[in-house]
Coordinates of N, CA and C in Angstrom, one line a residue:
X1 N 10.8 3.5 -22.7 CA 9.4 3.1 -22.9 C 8.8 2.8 -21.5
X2 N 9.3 2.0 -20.8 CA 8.7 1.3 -19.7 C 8.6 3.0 -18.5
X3 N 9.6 4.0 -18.3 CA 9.8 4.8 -17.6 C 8.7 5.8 -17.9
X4 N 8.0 5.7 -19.3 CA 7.3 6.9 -19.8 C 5.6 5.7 -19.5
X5 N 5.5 4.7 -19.5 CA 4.7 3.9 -18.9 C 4.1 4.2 -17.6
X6 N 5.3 4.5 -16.6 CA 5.2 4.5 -15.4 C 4.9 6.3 -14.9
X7 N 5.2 7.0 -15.9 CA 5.0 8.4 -15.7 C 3.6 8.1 -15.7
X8 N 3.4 7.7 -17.3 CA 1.3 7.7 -17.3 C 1.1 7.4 -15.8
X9 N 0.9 6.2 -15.7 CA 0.5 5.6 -14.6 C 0.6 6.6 -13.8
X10 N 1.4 7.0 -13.1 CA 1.4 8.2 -12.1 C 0.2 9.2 -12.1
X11 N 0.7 9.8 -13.6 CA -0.5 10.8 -14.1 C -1.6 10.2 -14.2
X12 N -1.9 9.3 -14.2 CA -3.3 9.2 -14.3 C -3.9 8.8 -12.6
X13 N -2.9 8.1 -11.8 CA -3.2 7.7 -10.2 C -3.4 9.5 -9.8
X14 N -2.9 10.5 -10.4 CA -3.0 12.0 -9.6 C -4.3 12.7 -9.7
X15 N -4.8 12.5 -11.3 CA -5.9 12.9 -11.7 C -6.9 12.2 -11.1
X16 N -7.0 10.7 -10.8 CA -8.2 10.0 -9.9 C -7.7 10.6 -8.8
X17 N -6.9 11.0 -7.9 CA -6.9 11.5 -6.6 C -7.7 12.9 -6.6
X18 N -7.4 13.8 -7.7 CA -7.6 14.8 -7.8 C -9.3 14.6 -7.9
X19 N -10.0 13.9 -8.7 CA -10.9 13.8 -8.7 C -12.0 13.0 -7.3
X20 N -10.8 12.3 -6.8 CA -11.8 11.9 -5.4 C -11.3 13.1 -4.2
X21 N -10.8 14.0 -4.5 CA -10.7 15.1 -3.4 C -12.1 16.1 -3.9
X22 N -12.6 15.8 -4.7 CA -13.8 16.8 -4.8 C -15.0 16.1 -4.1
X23 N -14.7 16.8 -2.5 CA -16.1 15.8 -2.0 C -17.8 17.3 -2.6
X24 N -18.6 17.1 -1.7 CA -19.8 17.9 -1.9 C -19.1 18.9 -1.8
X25 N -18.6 19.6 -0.7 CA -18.5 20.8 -0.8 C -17.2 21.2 -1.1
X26 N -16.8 21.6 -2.2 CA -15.0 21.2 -2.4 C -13.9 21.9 -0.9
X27 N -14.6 22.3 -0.1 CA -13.5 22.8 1.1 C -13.8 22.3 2.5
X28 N -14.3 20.9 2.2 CA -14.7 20.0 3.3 C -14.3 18.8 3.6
X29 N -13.3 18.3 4.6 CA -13.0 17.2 4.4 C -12.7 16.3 5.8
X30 N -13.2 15.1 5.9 CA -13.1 14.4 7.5 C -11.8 14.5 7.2
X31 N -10.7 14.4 8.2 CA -9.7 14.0 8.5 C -9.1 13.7 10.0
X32 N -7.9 13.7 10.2 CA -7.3 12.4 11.2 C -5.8 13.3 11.4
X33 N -5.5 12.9 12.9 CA -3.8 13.7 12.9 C -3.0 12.6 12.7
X34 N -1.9 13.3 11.9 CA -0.9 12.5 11.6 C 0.4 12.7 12.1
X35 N 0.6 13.7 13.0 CA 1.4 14.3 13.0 C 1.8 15.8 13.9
X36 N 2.4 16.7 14.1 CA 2.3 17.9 15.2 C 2.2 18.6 13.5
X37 N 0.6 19.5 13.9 CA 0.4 20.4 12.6 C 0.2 19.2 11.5
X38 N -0.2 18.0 11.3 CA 0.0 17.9 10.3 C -1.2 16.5 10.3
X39 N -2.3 16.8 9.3 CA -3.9 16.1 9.1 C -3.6 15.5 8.1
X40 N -4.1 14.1 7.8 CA -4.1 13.0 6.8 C -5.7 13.2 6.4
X41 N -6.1 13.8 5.3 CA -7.8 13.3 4.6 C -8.1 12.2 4.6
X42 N -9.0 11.4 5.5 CA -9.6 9.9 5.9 C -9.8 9.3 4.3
X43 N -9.1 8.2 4.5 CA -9.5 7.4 3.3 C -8.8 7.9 1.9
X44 N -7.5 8.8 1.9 CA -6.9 9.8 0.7 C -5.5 9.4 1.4
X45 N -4.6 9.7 0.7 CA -3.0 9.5 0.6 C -2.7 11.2 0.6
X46 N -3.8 12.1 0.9 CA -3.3 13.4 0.9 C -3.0 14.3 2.4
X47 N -2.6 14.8 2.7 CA -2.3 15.7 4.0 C -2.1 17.2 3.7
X48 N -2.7 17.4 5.1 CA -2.8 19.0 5.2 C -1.6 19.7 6.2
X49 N -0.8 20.3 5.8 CA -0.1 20.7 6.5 C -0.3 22.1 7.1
X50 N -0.4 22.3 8.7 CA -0.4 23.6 9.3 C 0.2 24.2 10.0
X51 N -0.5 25.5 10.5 CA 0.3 25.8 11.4 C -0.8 26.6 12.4
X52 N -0.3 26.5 13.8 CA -1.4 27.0 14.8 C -2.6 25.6 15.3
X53 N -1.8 24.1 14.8 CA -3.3 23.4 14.9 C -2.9 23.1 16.3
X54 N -1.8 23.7 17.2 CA -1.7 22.6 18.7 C -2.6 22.4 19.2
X55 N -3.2 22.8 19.9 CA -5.0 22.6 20.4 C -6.2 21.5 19.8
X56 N -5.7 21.6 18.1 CA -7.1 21.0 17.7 C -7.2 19.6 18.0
X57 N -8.4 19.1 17.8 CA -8.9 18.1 17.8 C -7.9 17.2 16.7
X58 N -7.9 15.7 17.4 CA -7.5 14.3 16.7 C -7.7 14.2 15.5
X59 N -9.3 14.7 15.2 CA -9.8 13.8 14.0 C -11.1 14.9 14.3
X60 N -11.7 15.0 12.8 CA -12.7 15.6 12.8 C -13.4 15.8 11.3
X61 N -14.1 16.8 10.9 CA -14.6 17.1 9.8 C -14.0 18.7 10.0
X62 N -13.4 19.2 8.8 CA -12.9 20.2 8.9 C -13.2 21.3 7.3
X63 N -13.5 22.9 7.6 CA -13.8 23.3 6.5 C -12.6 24.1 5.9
X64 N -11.9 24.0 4.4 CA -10.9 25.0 4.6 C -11.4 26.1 3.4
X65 N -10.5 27.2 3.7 CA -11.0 28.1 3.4 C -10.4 29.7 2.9
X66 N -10.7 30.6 1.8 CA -9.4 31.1 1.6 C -9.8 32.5 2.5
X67 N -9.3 33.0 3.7 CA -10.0 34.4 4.2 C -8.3 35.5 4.3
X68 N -8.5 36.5 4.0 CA -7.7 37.8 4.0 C -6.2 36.8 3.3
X69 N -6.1 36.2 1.8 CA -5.1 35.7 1.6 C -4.4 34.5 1.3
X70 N -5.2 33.9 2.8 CA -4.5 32.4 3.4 C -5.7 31.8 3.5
X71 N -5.3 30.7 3.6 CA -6.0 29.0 4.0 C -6.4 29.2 5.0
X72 N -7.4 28.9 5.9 CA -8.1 28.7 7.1 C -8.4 27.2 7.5
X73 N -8.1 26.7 7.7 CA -8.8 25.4 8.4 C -9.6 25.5 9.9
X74 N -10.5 25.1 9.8 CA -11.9 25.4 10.7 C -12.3 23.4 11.0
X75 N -12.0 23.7 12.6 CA -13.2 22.2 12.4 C -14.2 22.7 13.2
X76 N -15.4 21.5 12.2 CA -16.8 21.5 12.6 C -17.6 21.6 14.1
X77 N -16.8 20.9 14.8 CA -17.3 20.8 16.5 C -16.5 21.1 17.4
X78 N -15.5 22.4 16.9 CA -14.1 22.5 17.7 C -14.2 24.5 17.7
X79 N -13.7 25.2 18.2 CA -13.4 26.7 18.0 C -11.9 26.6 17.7
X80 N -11.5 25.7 17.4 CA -10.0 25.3 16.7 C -10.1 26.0 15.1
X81 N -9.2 27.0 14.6 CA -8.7 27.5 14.1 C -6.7 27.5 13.5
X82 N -6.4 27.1 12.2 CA -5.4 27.5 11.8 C -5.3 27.7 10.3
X83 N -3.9 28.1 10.4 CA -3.6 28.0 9.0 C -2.7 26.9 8.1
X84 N -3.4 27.2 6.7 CA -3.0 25.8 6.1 C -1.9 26.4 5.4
X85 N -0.8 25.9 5.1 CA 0.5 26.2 4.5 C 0.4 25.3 3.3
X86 N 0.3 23.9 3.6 CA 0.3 23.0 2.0 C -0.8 22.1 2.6
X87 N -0.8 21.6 1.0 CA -1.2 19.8 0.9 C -0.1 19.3 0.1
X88 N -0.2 17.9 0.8 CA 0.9 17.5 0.3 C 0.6 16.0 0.0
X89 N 1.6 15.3 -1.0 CA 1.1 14.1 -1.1 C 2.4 12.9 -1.3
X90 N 2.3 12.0 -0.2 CA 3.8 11.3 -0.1 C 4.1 11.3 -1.4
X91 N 5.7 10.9 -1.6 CA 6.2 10.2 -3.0 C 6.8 9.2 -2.8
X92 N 6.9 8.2 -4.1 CA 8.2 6.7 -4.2 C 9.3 7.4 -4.7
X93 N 10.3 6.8 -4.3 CA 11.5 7.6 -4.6 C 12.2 6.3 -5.9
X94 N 12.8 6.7 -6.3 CA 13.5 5.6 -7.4 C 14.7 5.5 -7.1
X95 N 15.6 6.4 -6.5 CA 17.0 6.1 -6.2 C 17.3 6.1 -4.7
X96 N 18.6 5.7 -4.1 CA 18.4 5.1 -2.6 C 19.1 6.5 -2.3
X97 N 20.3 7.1 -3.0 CA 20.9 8.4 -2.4 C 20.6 9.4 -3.4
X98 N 20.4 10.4 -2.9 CA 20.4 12.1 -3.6 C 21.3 12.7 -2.8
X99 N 22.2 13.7 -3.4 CA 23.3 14.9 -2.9 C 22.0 16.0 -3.6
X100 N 21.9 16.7 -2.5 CA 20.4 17.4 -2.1 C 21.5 19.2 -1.4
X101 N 20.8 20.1 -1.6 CA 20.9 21.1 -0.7 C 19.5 21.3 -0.2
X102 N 19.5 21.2 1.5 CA 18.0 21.3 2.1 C 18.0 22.8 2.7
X103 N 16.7 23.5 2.5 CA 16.6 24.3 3.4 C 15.5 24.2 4.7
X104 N 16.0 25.0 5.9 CA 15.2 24.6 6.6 C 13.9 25.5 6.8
X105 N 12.6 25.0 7.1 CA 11.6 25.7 6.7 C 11.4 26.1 8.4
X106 N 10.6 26.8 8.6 CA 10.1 27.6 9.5 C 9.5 26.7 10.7
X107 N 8.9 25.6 10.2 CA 8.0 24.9 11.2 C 9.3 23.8 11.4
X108 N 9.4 23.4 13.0 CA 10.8 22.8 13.5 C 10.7 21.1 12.4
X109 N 11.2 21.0 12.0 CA 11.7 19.0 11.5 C 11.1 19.4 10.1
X110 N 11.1 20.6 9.3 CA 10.5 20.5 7.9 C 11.9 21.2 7.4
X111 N 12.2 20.2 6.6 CA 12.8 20.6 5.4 C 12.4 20.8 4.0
X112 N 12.8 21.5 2.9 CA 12.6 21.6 2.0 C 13.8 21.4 1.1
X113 N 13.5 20.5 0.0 CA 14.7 20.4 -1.0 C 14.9 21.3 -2.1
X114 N 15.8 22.1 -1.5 CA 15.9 23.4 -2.6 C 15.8 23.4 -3.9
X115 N 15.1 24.1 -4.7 CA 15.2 24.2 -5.9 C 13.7 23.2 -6.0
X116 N 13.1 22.7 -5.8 CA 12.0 21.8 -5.4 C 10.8 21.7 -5.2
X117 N 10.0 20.9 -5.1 CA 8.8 21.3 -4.3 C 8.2 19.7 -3.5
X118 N 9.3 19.0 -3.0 CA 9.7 17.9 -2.6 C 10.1 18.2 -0.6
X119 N 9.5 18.0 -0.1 CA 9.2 18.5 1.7 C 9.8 17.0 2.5
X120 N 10.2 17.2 3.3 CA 11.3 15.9 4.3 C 10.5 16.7 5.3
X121 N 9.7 15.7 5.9 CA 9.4 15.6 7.4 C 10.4 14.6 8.1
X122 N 10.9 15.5 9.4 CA 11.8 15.0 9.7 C 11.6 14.4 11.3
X123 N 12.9 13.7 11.9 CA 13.0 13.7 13.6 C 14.6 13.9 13.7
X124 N 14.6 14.8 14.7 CA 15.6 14.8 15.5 C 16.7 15.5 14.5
X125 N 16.4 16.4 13.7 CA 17.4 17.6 12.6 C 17.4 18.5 13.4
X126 N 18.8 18.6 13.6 CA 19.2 20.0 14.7 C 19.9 20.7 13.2
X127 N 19.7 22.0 13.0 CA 20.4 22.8 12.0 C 20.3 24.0 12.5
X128 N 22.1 24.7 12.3 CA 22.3 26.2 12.9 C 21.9 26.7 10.9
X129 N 22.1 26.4 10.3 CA 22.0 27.3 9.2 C 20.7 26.9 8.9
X130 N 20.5 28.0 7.5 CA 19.5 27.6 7.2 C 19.2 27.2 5.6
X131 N 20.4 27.0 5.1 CA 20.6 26.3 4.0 C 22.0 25.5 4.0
X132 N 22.1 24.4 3.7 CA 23.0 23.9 4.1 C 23.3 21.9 2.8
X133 N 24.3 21.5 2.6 CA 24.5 20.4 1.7 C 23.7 19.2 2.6
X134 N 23.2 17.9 2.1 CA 22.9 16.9 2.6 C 22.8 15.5 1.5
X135 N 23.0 14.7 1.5 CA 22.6 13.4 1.3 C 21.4 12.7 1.9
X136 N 20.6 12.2 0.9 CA 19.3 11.9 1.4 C 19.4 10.4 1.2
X137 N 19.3 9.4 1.7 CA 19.1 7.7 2.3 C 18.0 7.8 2.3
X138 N 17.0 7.7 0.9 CA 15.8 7.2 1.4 C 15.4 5.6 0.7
X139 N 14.1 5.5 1.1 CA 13.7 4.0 1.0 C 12.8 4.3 -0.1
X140 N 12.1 3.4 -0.8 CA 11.5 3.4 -2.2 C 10.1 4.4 -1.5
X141 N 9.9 3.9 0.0 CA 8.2 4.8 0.5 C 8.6 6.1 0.8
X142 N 9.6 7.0 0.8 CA 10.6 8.0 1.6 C 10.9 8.3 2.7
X143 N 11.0 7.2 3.8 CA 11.3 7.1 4.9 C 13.1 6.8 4.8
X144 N 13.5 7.6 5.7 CA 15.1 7.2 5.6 C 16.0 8.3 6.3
X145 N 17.3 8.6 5.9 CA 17.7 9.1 6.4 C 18.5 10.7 6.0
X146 N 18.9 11.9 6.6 CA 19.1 12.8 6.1 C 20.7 12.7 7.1
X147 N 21.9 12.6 5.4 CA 23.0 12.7 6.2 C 23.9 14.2 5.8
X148 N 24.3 15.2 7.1 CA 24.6 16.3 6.6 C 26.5 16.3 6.2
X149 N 26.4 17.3 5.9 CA 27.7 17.2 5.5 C 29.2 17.1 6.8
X150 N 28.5 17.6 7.8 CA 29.7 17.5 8.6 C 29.5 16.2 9.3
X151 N 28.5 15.5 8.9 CA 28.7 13.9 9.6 C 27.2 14.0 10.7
X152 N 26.9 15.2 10.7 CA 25.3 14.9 11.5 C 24.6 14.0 10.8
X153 N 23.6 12.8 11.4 CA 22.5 12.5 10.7 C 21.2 12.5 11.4
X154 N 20.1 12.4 10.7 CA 18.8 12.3 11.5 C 18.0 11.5 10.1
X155 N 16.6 11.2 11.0 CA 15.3 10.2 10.4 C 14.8 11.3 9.4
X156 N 14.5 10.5 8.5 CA 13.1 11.5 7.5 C 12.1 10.1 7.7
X157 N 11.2 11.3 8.9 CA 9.7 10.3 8.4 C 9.3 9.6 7.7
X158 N 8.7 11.2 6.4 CA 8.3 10.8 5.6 C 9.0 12.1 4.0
X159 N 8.8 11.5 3.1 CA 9.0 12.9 1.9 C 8.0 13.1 1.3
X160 N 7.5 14.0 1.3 CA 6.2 15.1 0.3 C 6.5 15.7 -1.0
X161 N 4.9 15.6 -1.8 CA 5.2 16.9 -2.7 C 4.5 17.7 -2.6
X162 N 4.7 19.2 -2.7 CA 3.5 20.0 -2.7 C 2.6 19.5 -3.7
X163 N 1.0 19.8 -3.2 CA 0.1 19.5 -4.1 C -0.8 20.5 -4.2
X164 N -1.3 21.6 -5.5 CA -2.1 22.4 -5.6 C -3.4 21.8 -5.6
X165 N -4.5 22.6 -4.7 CA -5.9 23.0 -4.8 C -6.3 23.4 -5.4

């Protein structure tokens, strides 16, 4: 009972997010860096993750946009240009360890938990493969640790979910 309590709650905290992400123009939103490639929506628990933003501006007002495909992100007073890969939105975690297989994604310190749609922003993950066993150490906010199987470990920032637009 109490666990199916706490799902509502959830579902219903996603749907008011979902509903305050619809500003005036639904593909317009101030945001703030959080990160290499990676924008926090001002005043929202949501983030944009990219690719190509080295250059861009801190903080800005930014348009995104779907052209030949893909996501564009455009800011307002910048000729800054990239592409948007995800939005994402932290998660609480309920257990302290998971035995996880991560793969590693394209952009350097992102992992992905296979089978998933659960994203480990990372520091300092050196990986020759590209799928590989791990143990996840995280904390109730998902900050923690990624330990590999041969005894490597590194920081997880933070953990994500993908979140559809």
């Amino acid at each position: 009972m109490r666990s199916a309590v706490h799902a509502a709650l959830r579902l219903t905290a996603v749907v008011g997010l979902l509903a305050t992400l619809a500003p005036a123009r639904a593909d317009q939103w101030s945001v703030e860096k959080a990160g290499f490639n990676l924008y926090r929506i001002a005043g929202q628990s949501v983030y944009i993750r990219t690719d190509g933003c080295d250059d861009a501006p801190a903080k800005g007002v930014v348009n995104v946009q779907k052209e030949d495909g893909a996501r564009r992100l455009t800011f307002n007073d910048s000729a800054a240009r990239c592409t948007v890969r995800d939005f994402l939105v932290p998660v609480e975690v309920e257990w302290s360890e998971y035995s996880v297989l991560l793969t590693r994604d394209q952009a350097n310190n992102w992992y992905r938990v296979t089978d998933s749609d659960m994203y480990l922003k990372t520091l300092g993950c050196i990986s020759r493969a590209i799928t590989e066993p791990a143990v996840l150490d995280l904390k109730r906010d998902g900050t923690g640790w990624v330990r590999f199987a041969d005894g490597r470990r590194c920081g997880v920032e933070h953990a994500f979910r993908r979140m559809t637009l």
